[in-house]
PDB file of C-alpha atoms and ligand atoms in Angstrom:
ATOM      1  CA  MET Q  30       0.000   0.000   0.000  1.00 85.00           C
ATOM      2  CA  ALA Q  31       1.276   3.460  -0.923  1.00 96.00           C
ATOM      3  CA  LEU Q  32       1.788   5.965   1.914  1.00 98.00           C
ATOM      4  CA  LEU Q  33       0.280   8.711  -0.247  1.00 98.00           C
ATOM      5  CA  ALA Q  34      -1.939   8.291  -3.271  1.00 98.00           C
ATOM      6  CA  LEU Q  35      -3.497  10.996  -5.404  1.00 98.00           C
ATOM      7  CA  HIS Q  36      -6.361   9.886  -7.628  1.00 98.00           C
ATOM      8  CA  ALA Q  37      -7.089  12.254 -10.527  1.00 98.00           C
ATOM      9  CA  VAL Q  38      -6.808  15.414  -8.409  1.00 98.00           C
ATOM     10  CA  SER Q  39      -7.728  18.632 -10.168  1.00 98.00           C
ATOM     11  CA  LYS Q  40      -7.740  22.310  -9.299  1.00 98.00           C
ATOM     12  CA  ALA Q  41      -8.589  25.307 -11.489  1.00 98.00           C
ATOM     13  CA  TYR Q  42      -8.266  29.028 -10.858  1.00 97.00           C
ATOM     14  CA  GLY Q  43     -10.878  30.547 -13.133  1.00 96.00           C
ATOM     15  CA  ALA Q  44     -10.336  29.035 -16.567  1.00 95.00           C
ATOM     16  CA  LEU Q  45      -6.788  27.947 -15.746  1.00 96.00           C
ATOM     17  CA  LYS Q  46      -6.465  24.237 -14.957  1.00 97.00           C
ATOM     18  CA  VAL Q  47      -3.505  24.428 -12.595  1.00 98.00           C
ATOM     19  CA  THR Q  48      -3.718  20.775 -11.584  1.00 98.00           C
ATOM     20  CA  ASP Q  49      -5.219  18.638 -14.296  1.00 98.00           C
ATOM     21  CA  SER Q  50      -6.163  15.160 -13.181  1.00 98.00           C
ATOM     22  CA  ILE Q  51      -2.892  14.166 -11.506  1.00 98.00           C
ATOM     23  CA  THR Q  52      -2.570  10.591 -10.298  1.00 98.00           C
ATOM     24  CA  LEU Q  53       0.494   9.540  -8.346  1.00 98.00           C
ATOM     25  CA  ALA Q  54       1.539   7.273  -5.506  1.00 98.00           C
ATOM     26  CA  VAL Q  55       4.466   7.403  -3.109  1.00 98.00           C
ATOM     27  CA  ASP Q  56       5.663   4.409  -1.121  1.00 98.00           C
ATOM     28  CA  GLU Q  57       6.890   4.480   2.446  1.00 98.00           C
ATOM     29  CA  GLY Q  58      10.572   5.480   2.599  1.00 97.00           C
ATOM     30  CA  GLU Q  59      10.673   6.652  -0.991  1.00 98.00           C
ATOM     31  CA  THR Q  60      11.954  10.055  -2.167  1.00 98.00           C
ATOM     32  CA  LEU Q  61       9.974  11.348  -5.127  1.00 98.00           C
ATOM     33  CA  GLY Q  62      11.456  14.315  -6.994  1.00 98.00           C
ATOM     34  CA  ILE Q  63       9.127  16.727  -8.768  1.00 98.00           C
ATOM     35  CA  LEU Q  64      10.281  18.799 -11.726  1.00 95.00           C
ATOM     36  CA  GLY Q  65       8.485  21.218 -13.980  1.00 94.00           C
ATOM     37  CA  PRO Q  66       8.775  24.716 -15.425  1.00 93.00           C
ATOM     38  CA  ASN Q  67       7.680  27.767 -13.430  1.00 93.00           C
ATOM     39  CA  GLY Q  68       3.910  27.937 -13.219  1.00 95.00           C
ATOM     40  CA  ALA Q  69       3.507  24.228 -14.028  1.00 96.00           C
ATOM     41  CA  GLY Q  70       1.456  23.701 -10.862  1.00 98.00           C
ATOM     42  CA  LYS Q  71       4.027  22.116  -8.546  1.00 98.00           C
ATOM     43  CA  THR Q  72       3.338  24.240  -5.466  1.00 97.00           C
ATOM     44  CA  THR Q  73      -0.398  23.901  -6.045  1.00 98.00           C
ATOM     45  CA  LEU Q  74       0.017  20.124  -5.990  1.00 98.00           C
ATOM     46  CA  PHE Q  75       1.632  20.443  -2.548  1.00 98.00           C
ATOM     47  CA  ASN Q  76      -1.219  22.700  -1.434  1.00 98.00           C
ATOM     48  CA  LEU Q  77      -3.675  19.976  -2.452  1.00 98.00           C
ATOM     49  CA  ILE Q  78      -1.694  17.330  -0.526  1.00 98.00           C
ATOM     50  CA  SER Q  79      -1.290  19.470   2.599  1.00 98.00           C
ATOM     51  CA  GLY Q  80      -4.883  20.696   2.439  1.00 98.00           C
ATOM     52  CA  ASP Q  81      -3.952  24.389   2.128  1.00 97.00           C
ATOM     53  CA  VAL Q  82      -6.101  24.302  -1.016  1.00 98.00           C
ATOM     54  CA  ARG Q  83      -9.142  22.076  -1.605  1.00 97.00           C
ATOM     55  CA  VAL Q  84      -9.325  19.887  -4.704  1.00 98.00           C
ATOM     56  CA  ASP Q  85     -12.096  20.597  -7.220  1.00 98.00           C
ATOM     57  CA  ALA Q  86     -12.170  16.893  -8.047  1.00 98.00           C
ATOM     58  CA  GLY Q  87     -10.279  13.743  -7.191  1.00 98.00           C
ATOM     59  CA  ARG Q  88      -9.154  12.085  -3.997  1.00 98.00           C
ATOM     60  CA  VAL Q  89      -6.167  12.308  -1.650  1.00 98.00           C
ATOM     61  CA  GLU Q  90      -5.358   9.159   0.322  1.00 98.00           C
ATOM     62  CA  TYR Q  91      -2.807   8.994   3.097  1.00 98.00           C
ATOM     63  CA  GLU Q  92      -2.017   5.803   5.019  1.00 98.00           C
ATOM     64  CA  GLY Q  93      -4.841   4.188   3.085  1.00 97.00           C
ATOM     65  CA  ARG Q  94      -7.364   6.692   4.419  1.00 97.00           C
ATOM     66  CA  ASP Q  95      -9.289   9.301   2.436  1.00 98.00           C
ATOM     67  CA  VAL Q  96      -8.029  12.674   3.754  1.00 98.00           C
ATOM     68  CA  THR Q  97      -9.519  14.813   0.972  1.00 98.00           C
ATOM     69  CA  GLY Q  98     -11.903  16.472   3.393  1.00 95.00           C
ATOM     70  CA  LEU Q  99      -9.372  17.098   6.171  1.00 98.00           C
ATOM     71  CA  LYS Q 100      -8.098  20.557   7.114  1.00 97.00           C
ATOM     72  CA  PRO Q 101      -4.345  21.375   6.914  1.00 96.00           C
ATOM     73  CA  HIS Q 102      -3.771  21.036  10.671  1.00 94.00           C
ATOM     74  CA  GLN Q 103      -5.517  17.653  10.673  1.00 96.00           C
ATOM     75  CA  ARG Q 104      -3.292  16.412   7.835  1.00 97.00           C
ATOM     76  CA  CYS Q 105      -0.257  17.766   9.677  1.00 96.00           C
ATOM     77  CA  HIS Q 106      -1.292  15.916  12.839  1.00 95.00           C
ATOM     78  CA  ALA Q 107      -1.659  12.787  10.699  1.00 96.00           C
ATOM     79  CA  GLY Q 108       2.021  13.114   9.694  1.00 97.00           C
ATOM     80  CA  ILE Q 109       2.109  15.268   6.558  1.00 98.00           C
ATOM     81  CA  GLY Q 110       4.704  18.009   7.110  1.00 97.00           C
ATOM     82  CA  ARG Q 111       5.712  20.633   4.591  1.00 96.00           C
ATOM     83  CA  SER Q 112       8.038  23.511   3.908  1.00 94.00           C
ATOM     84  CA  TYR Q 113       7.007  26.577   1.923  1.00 92.00           C
ATOM     85  CA  GLN Q 114       8.770  27.888  -1.172  1.00 89.00           C
ATOM     86  CA  VAL Q 115       8.819  31.335   0.461  1.00 86.00           C
ATOM     87  CA  PRO Q 116       9.978  30.656   4.044  1.00 85.00           C
ATOM     88  CA  GLN Q 117       7.278  31.524   6.563  1.00 85.00           C
ATOM     89  CA  PRO Q 118       8.878  31.712  10.019  1.00 90.00           C
ATOM     90  CA  PHE Q 119       7.570  33.967  12.770  1.00 91.00           C
ATOM     91  CA  GLY Q 120      10.254  36.618  12.244  1.00 92.00           C
ATOM     92  CA  ASN Q 121      10.056  38.176  15.705  1.00 93.00           C
ATOM     93  CA  MET Q 122      10.301  34.863  17.499  1.00 96.00           C
ATOM     94  CA  SER Q 123      13.604  33.104  18.065  1.00 97.00           C
ATOM     95  CA  VAL Q 124      14.570  30.036  16.053  1.00 97.00           C
ATOM     96  CA  PHE Q 125      13.919  27.878  19.128  1.00 97.00           C
ATOM     97  CA  GLU Q 126      10.487  29.423  19.726  1.00 96.00           C
ATOM     98  CA  ASN Q 127       9.583  28.810  16.083  1.00 96.00           C
ATOM     99  CA  LEU Q 128      10.394  25.123  16.526  1.00 97.00           C
ATOM    100  CA  VAL Q 129       8.517  24.785  19.814  1.00 95.00           C
ATOM    101  CA  THR Q 130       5.506  26.391  18.128  1.00 94.00           C
ATOM    102  CA  ALA Q 131       5.722  23.968  15.189  1.00 94.00           C
ATOM    103  CA  ALA Q 132       6.076  20.970  17.528  1.00 94.00           C
ATOM    104  CA  CYS Q 133       3.184  22.128  19.693  1.00 91.00           C
ATOM    105  CA  PHE Q 134       0.642  23.191  17.084  1.00 88.00           C
ATOM    106  CA  GLY Q 135       1.741  21.100  14.130  1.00 86.00           C
ATOM    107  CA  GLY Q 136       2.928  18.040  16.020  1.00 83.00           C
ATOM    108  CA  LYS Q 137       0.389  18.083  18.875  1.00 85.00           C
ATOM    109  CA  GLN Q 138       3.179  17.705  21.446  1.00 86.00           C
ATOM    110  CA  CYS Q 139       2.807  19.025  24.956  1.00 78.00           C
ATOM    111  CA  GLU Q 140       5.260  21.446  26.567  1.00 83.00           C
ATOM    112  CA  ARG Q 141       8.155  19.271  27.663  1.00 91.00           C
ATOM    113  CA  GLU Q 142       7.969  17.096  24.572  1.00 92.00           C
ATOM    114  CA  ALA Q 143       7.853  20.150  22.301  1.00 94.00           C
ATOM    115  CA  TRP Q 144      11.007  21.510  23.936  1.00 94.00           C
ATOM    116  CA  GLN Q 145      12.751  18.180  23.487  1.00 96.00           C
ATOM    117  CA  THR Q 146      11.721  17.966  19.852  1.00 96.00           C
ATOM    118  CA  ALA Q 147      12.871  21.543  19.214  1.00 96.00           C
ATOM    119  CA  HIS Q 148      16.215  20.670  20.751  1.00 96.00           C
ATOM    120  CA  GLU Q 149      16.610  17.522  18.641  1.00 96.00           C
ATOM    121  CA  VAL Q 150      15.698  19.334  15.455  1.00 97.00           C
ATOM    122  CA  LEU Q 151      18.161  22.161  16.214  1.00 97.00           C
ATOM    123  CA  GLU Q 152      20.907  19.557  16.383  1.00 95.00           C
ATOM    124  CA  GLN Q 153      19.758  17.682  13.280  1.00 93.00           C
ATOM    125  CA  THR Q 154      19.648  20.795  11.131  1.00 94.00           C
ATOM    126  CA  GLY Q 155      22.754  22.558  12.433  1.00 93.00           C
ATOM    127  CA  LEU Q 156      20.729  25.470  13.764  1.00 97.00           C
ATOM    128  CA  MET Q 157      21.852  25.125  17.385  1.00 97.00           C
ATOM    129  CA  PRO Q 158      24.243  28.126  17.205  1.00 97.00           C
ATOM    130  CA  HIS Q 159      21.279  30.277  16.120  1.00 97.00           C
ATOM    131  CA  ALA Q 160      18.719  28.914  18.581  1.00 97.00           C
ATOM    132  CA  ASN Q 161      18.175  32.219  20.355  1.00 97.00           C
ATOM    133  CA  ARG Q 162      18.408  34.517  17.371  1.00 97.00           C
ATOM    134  CA  PRO Q 163      15.292  36.125  15.918  1.00 97.00           C
ATOM    135  CA  ALA Q 164      14.236  34.067  12.892  1.00 97.00           C
ATOM    136  CA  GLY Q 165      13.859  37.265  10.846  1.00 94.00           C
ATOM    137  CA  GLY Q 166      17.603  37.943  10.943  1.00 94.00           C
ATOM    138  CA  LEU Q 167      18.856  34.644   9.517  1.00 95.00           C
ATOM    139  CA  THR Q 168      20.844  34.205   6.299  1.00 93.00           C
ATOM    140  CA  LEU Q 169      19.117  32.543   3.338  1.00 91.00           C
ATOM    141  CA  LEU Q 170      20.688  29.139   4.065  1.00 90.00           C
ATOM    142  CA  ASP Q 171      19.591  29.310   7.697  1.00 94.00           C
ATOM    143  CA  ARG Q 172      16.096  30.466   6.719  1.00 94.00           C
ATOM    144  CA  LYS Q 173      15.862  27.419   4.434  1.00 93.00           C
ATOM    145  CA  ARG Q 174      17.161  25.232   7.247  1.00 94.00           C
ATOM    146  CA  LEU Q 175      14.610  26.697   9.609  1.00 96.00           C
ATOM    147  CA  GLU Q 176      11.874  26.009   7.061  1.00 95.00           C
ATOM    148  CA  LEU Q 177      13.022  22.374   6.999  1.00 96.00           C
ATOM    149  CA  ALA Q 178      13.389  22.334  10.790  1.00 97.00           C
ATOM    150  CA  ARG Q 179       9.847  23.644  11.346  1.00 97.00           C
ATOM    151  CA  ALA Q 180       8.483  20.863   9.166  1.00 96.00           C
ATOM    152  CA  LEU Q 181      10.617  18.279  11.004  1.00 97.00           C
ATOM    153  CA  ALA Q 182       9.418  19.539  14.378  1.00 96.00           C
ATOM    154  CA  THR Q 183       5.927  18.314  13.507  1.00 96.00           C
ATOM    155  CA  ARG Q 184       7.442  14.789  13.300  1.00 95.00           C
ATOM    156  CA  PRO Q 185       6.341  14.052   9.747  1.00 97.00           C
ATOM    157  CA  ARG Q 186       6.072  10.627   8.217  1.00 98.00           C
ATOM    158  CA  LEU Q 187       5.684  12.335   4.843  1.00 98.00           C
ATOM    159  CA  LEU Q 188       7.772  15.458   4.234  1.00 98.00           C
ATOM    160  CA  LEU Q 189       6.947  17.863   1.401  1.00 98.00           C
ATOM    161  CA  LEU Q 190       9.853  20.116   0.391  1.00 97.00           C
ATOM    162  CA  ASP Q 191       9.191  23.042  -1.938  1.00 96.00           C
ATOM    163  CA  GLU Q 192      12.399  24.310  -3.590  1.00 95.00           C
ATOM    164  CA  ILE Q 193      14.416  24.092  -0.419  1.00 94.00           C
ATOM    165  CA  ALA Q 194      17.747  24.424  -2.288  1.00 93.00           C
ATOM    166  CA  GLY Q 195      16.732  27.346  -4.520  1.00 89.00           C
ATOM    167  CA  GLY Q 196      18.978  30.397  -4.254  1.00 90.00           C
ATOM    168  CA  LEU Q 197      21.717  28.651  -2.297  1.00 92.00           C
ATOM    169  CA  THR Q 198      25.366  28.456  -3.336  1.00 93.00           C
ATOM    170  CA  GLU Q 199      26.727  25.131  -4.560  1.00 93.00           C
ATOM    171  CA  HIS Q 200      28.313  24.490  -1.169  1.00 94.00           C
ATOM    172  CA  GLU Q 201      25.195  25.456   0.801  1.00 93.00           C
ATOM    173  CA  ALA Q 202      23.010  23.229  -1.371  1.00 93.00           C
ATOM    174  CA  GLY Q 203      25.427  20.366  -0.644  1.00 94.00           C
ATOM    175  CA  VAL Q 204      25.087  20.947   3.108  1.00 92.00           C
ATOM    176  CA  LEU Q 205      21.310  20.869   2.797  1.00 93.00           C
ATOM    177  CA  VAL Q 206      21.362  17.694   0.695  1.00 95.00           C
ATOM    178  CA  ASP Q 207      23.488  15.998   3.372  1.00 95.00           C
ATOM    179  CA  GLU Q 208      20.850  16.931   5.946  1.00 94.00           C
ATOM    180  CA  LEU Q 209      18.101  15.569   3.732  1.00 96.00           C
ATOM    181  CA  ARG Q 210      20.059  12.350   3.195  1.00 97.00           C
ATOM    182  CA  ARG Q 211      20.139  11.771   6.957  1.00 96.00           C
ATOM    183  CA  ILE Q 212      16.400  12.431   7.194  1.00 96.00           C
ATOM    184  CA  LYS Q 213      15.769   9.960   4.363  1.00 97.00           C
ATOM    185  CA  ALA Q 214      17.975   7.395   6.123  1.00 97.00           C
ATOM    186  CA  ARG Q 215      15.688   7.623   9.156  1.00 95.00           C
ATOM    187  CA  GLY Q 216      12.868   6.372   6.939  1.00 96.00           C
ATOM    188  CA  VAL Q 217      11.005   9.635   6.320  1.00 98.00           C
ATOM    189  CA  THR Q 218       9.154   9.605   3.002  1.00 98.00           C
ATOM    190  CA  MET Q 219       9.793  12.721   0.920  1.00 98.00           C
ATOM    191  CA  ILE Q 220       8.359  14.548  -2.037  1.00 98.00           C
ATOM    192  CA  TRP Q 221      10.803  17.189  -3.149  1.00 98.00           C
ATOM    193  CA  ILE Q 222      10.117  19.927  -5.699  1.00 97.00           C
ATOM    194  CA  GLU Q 223      13.444  21.297  -6.865  1.00 96.00           C
ATOM    195  CA  HIS Q 224      14.951  23.250  -9.756  1.00 91.00           C
ATOM    196  CA  VAL Q 225      18.488  22.446  -8.622  1.00 91.00           C
ATOM    197  CA  VAL Q 226      18.441  19.227 -10.625  1.00 92.00           C
ATOM    198  CA  HIS Q 227      21.770  17.749  -9.535  1.00 92.00           C
ATOM    199  CA  ALA Q 228      20.768  18.168  -5.883  1.00 94.00           C
ATOM    200  CA  LEU Q 229      17.470  16.431  -6.595  1.00 95.00           C
ATOM    201  CA  LEU Q 230      19.136  13.618  -8.533  1.00 95.00           C
ATOM    202  CA  SER Q 231      21.494  12.906  -5.650  1.00 95.00           C
ATOM    203  CA  LEU Q 232      18.549  11.811  -3.505  1.00 97.00           C
ATOM    204  CA  ALA Q 233      15.468  11.046  -5.602  1.00 98.00           C
ATOM    205  CA  ASP Q 234      14.455   7.416  -6.132  1.00 98.00           C
ATOM    206  CA  ARG Q 235      11.970   8.423  -8.808  1.00 98.00           C
ATOM    207  CA  LEU Q 236      11.029  11.570 -10.724  1.00 98.00           C
ATOM    208  CA  PHE Q 237       7.649  13.004 -11.668  1.00 98.00           C
ATOM    209  CA  VAL Q 238       7.563  15.821 -14.220  1.00 97.00           C
ATOM    210  CA  ILE Q 239       4.658  18.248 -14.460  1.00 97.00           C
ATOM    211  CA  ASN Q 240       3.846  20.589 -17.322  1.00 96.00           C
ATOM    212  CA  PHE Q 241       0.694  22.734 -17.564  1.00 96.00           C
ATOM    213  CA  GLY Q 242      -0.781  20.907 -14.587  1.00 98.00           C
ATOM    214  CA  GLN Q 243      -0.409  17.485 -16.208  1.00 98.00           C
ATOM    215  CA  LYS Q 244       1.984  14.616 -15.837  1.00 98.00           C
ATOM    216  CA  LEU Q 245       4.650  14.799 -18.539  1.00 96.00           C
ATOM    217  CA  ALA Q 246       6.818  11.896 -17.399  1.00 97.00           C
ATOM    218  CA  GLU Q 247       7.385   9.646 -14.427  1.00 98.00           C
ATOM    219  CA  GLY Q 248       9.911   6.976 -13.538  1.00 98.00           C
ATOM    220  CA  GLU Q 249      13.506   6.119 -12.813  1.00 98.00           C
ATOM    221  CA  PRO Q 250      15.542   9.394 -12.624  1.00 97.00           C
ATOM    222  CA  GLN Q 251      18.087   8.730 -15.373  1.00 96.00           C
ATOM    223  CA  ALA Q 252      15.391   7.553 -17.769  1.00 97.00           C
ATOM    224  CA  VAL Q 253      13.222  10.597 -17.065  1.00 96.00           C
ATOM    225  CA  MET Q 254      16.152  13.004 -17.547  1.00 94.00           C
ATOM    226  CA  ALA Q 255      16.939  11.304 -20.857  1.00 94.00           C
ATOM    227  CA  ASN Q 256      13.327  11.599 -22.049  1.00 94.00           C
ATOM    228  CA  ALA Q 257      13.269  13.816 -25.162  1.00 92.00           C
ATOM    229  CA  GLU Q 258      10.015  15.544 -24.205  1.00 92.00           C
ATOM    230  CA  VAL Q 259      11.337  16.345 -20.722  1.00 93.00           C
ATOM    231  CA  ARG Q 260      14.547  17.772 -22.176  1.00 92.00           C
ATOM    232  CA  ARG Q 261      12.630  19.942 -24.590  1.00 90.00           C
ATOM    233  CA  VAL Q 262      10.001  21.237 -22.150  1.00 85.00           C
ATOM    234  CA  TYR Q 263      11.904  21.430 -18.919  1.00 77.00           C
ATOM    235  CA  MET Q 264      15.471  22.099 -19.890  1.00 73.00           C
ATOM    236  CA  GLY Q 265      14.781  23.982 -23.130  1.00 71.00           C
ATOM    237  CA  MET Q 266      17.023  21.558 -25.000  1.00 62.00           C
ATOM    238  CA  GLU Q 267      16.369  20.174 -28.414  1.00 54.00           C
ATOM    239  CA  ALA Q 268      16.274  16.426 -28.523  1.00 45.00           C
TER     240      ALA Q 268
HETATM  241  N1  ADP U   7      -4.337  31.293  -5.501  1.00 90.12           N
HETATM  242  C1  ADP U   7      -4.168  31.402  -6.835  1.00 90.12           C
HETATM  243  N2  ADP U   7      -5.010  32.159  -7.568  1.00 90.12           N
HETATM  244  C2  ADP U   7      -4.864  32.257  -8.904  1.00 90.12           C
HETATM  245  N3  ADP U   7      -3.904  31.643  -9.612  1.00 90.12           N
HETATM  246  C3  ADP U   7      -3.039  30.883  -8.946  1.00 90.12           C
HETATM  247  C4  ADP U   7      -3.121  30.723  -7.517  1.00 90.12           C
HETATM  248  N4  ADP U   7      -2.113  29.900  -7.122  1.00 90.12           N
HETATM  249  C5  ADP U   7      -1.446  29.574  -8.236  1.00 90.12           C
HETATM  250  N5  ADP U   7      -1.989  30.158  -9.321  1.00 90.12           N
HETATM  251  C6  ADP U   7      -1.520  30.009 -10.704  1.00 90.12           C
HETATM  252  O1  ADP U   7      -1.391  28.632 -10.964  1.00 90.12           O
HETATM  253  C7  ADP U   7      -0.264  28.364 -11.780  1.00 90.12           C
HETATM  254  C8  ADP U   7       0.631  27.361 -11.090  1.00 90.12           C
HETATM  255  O2  ADP U   7       1.191  27.932  -9.917  1.00 90.12           O
HETATM  256  P1  ADP U   7       2.137  27.119  -8.959  1.00 90.12           P
HETATM  257  O3  ADP U   7       1.434  25.923  -8.484  1.00 90.12           O
HETATM  258  O4  ADP U   7       2.641  28.072  -7.936  1.00 90.12           O
HETATM  259  O5  ADP U   7       3.299  26.693  -9.966  1.00 90.12           O
HETATM  260  P2  ADP U   7       4.803  26.224  -9.706  1.00 90.12           P
HETATM  261  O6  ADP U   7       4.985  25.975  -8.260  1.00 90.12           O
HETATM  262  O7  ADP U   7       4.960  25.015 -10.562  1.00 90.12           O
HETATM  263  O8  ADP U   7       5.667  27.354 -10.205  1.00 90.12           O
HETATM  264  C9  ADP U   7       0.405  29.707 -12.047  1.00 90.12           C
HETATM  265  O9  ADP U   7      -0.049  30.178 -13.288  1.00 90.12           O
HETATM  266  C10 ADP U   7      -0.119  30.565 -10.913  1.00 90.12           C
HETATM  267  O10 ADP U   7      -0.152  31.921 -11.283  1.00 90.12           O
HETATM  268 MG1   MG U   8       6.274  26.732  -6.841  1.00 90.12          MG
END
């Protein structure tokens, strides 16, 4: 049984079909990479999985249960954690307070447990030196790390990462990938939207390519990257 299964999910904004009957499944422990040009509907797909946006049609199943009607906080409590493409920390709160808040409200953990989780996640993500700094003053790499850390603090079984490596230097992206590799090794299932293709390829077990809200290709990473249609649409290369 797949951990997450989308059955023909669709979402339109006005006349624009942003998600057009997408069907996909992700197995426990798997890392699925998502590629697609800007505006293809990648973030919207995450919004439909996390419940931030309701589907117009189709079904979202998680752990074999229909969660299509559940609110975002209910899906988060069920184990679906996500990061946002534009980091959304509470800028006036410290890094530590941001993590306690995520653990408490997103992970339904009580006080002592939330503090412990925040502590663990600070260590896992290398944010310990910044624990008491206001989140608003962090560098881009640390804001991305905090975005990952906030999702981890909810103790996800399924982690959705939206362009977590975008804008980072080569070295910084490498540091982040190493962190993600350790998270994957702990058995967390991931769906990762990323334009930094080599970072994505270093971790993804399978790729799913979206164009104009529809599936363009899906499968083993090397095969998908070699697909002529994918090269033309996504990388602007002639076959
Ligand atoms: N809330 C919204 N209202 C209207 N249009 C939207 C909304 N959210 C996304 N869109 C449009 O849907 C398309 C896909 O957006 P998005 O899912 O963010 O794409 P991606 O993440 O692949 O760049 C874009 O054309 C975007 O402008
Ligand atoms: Mg996006």
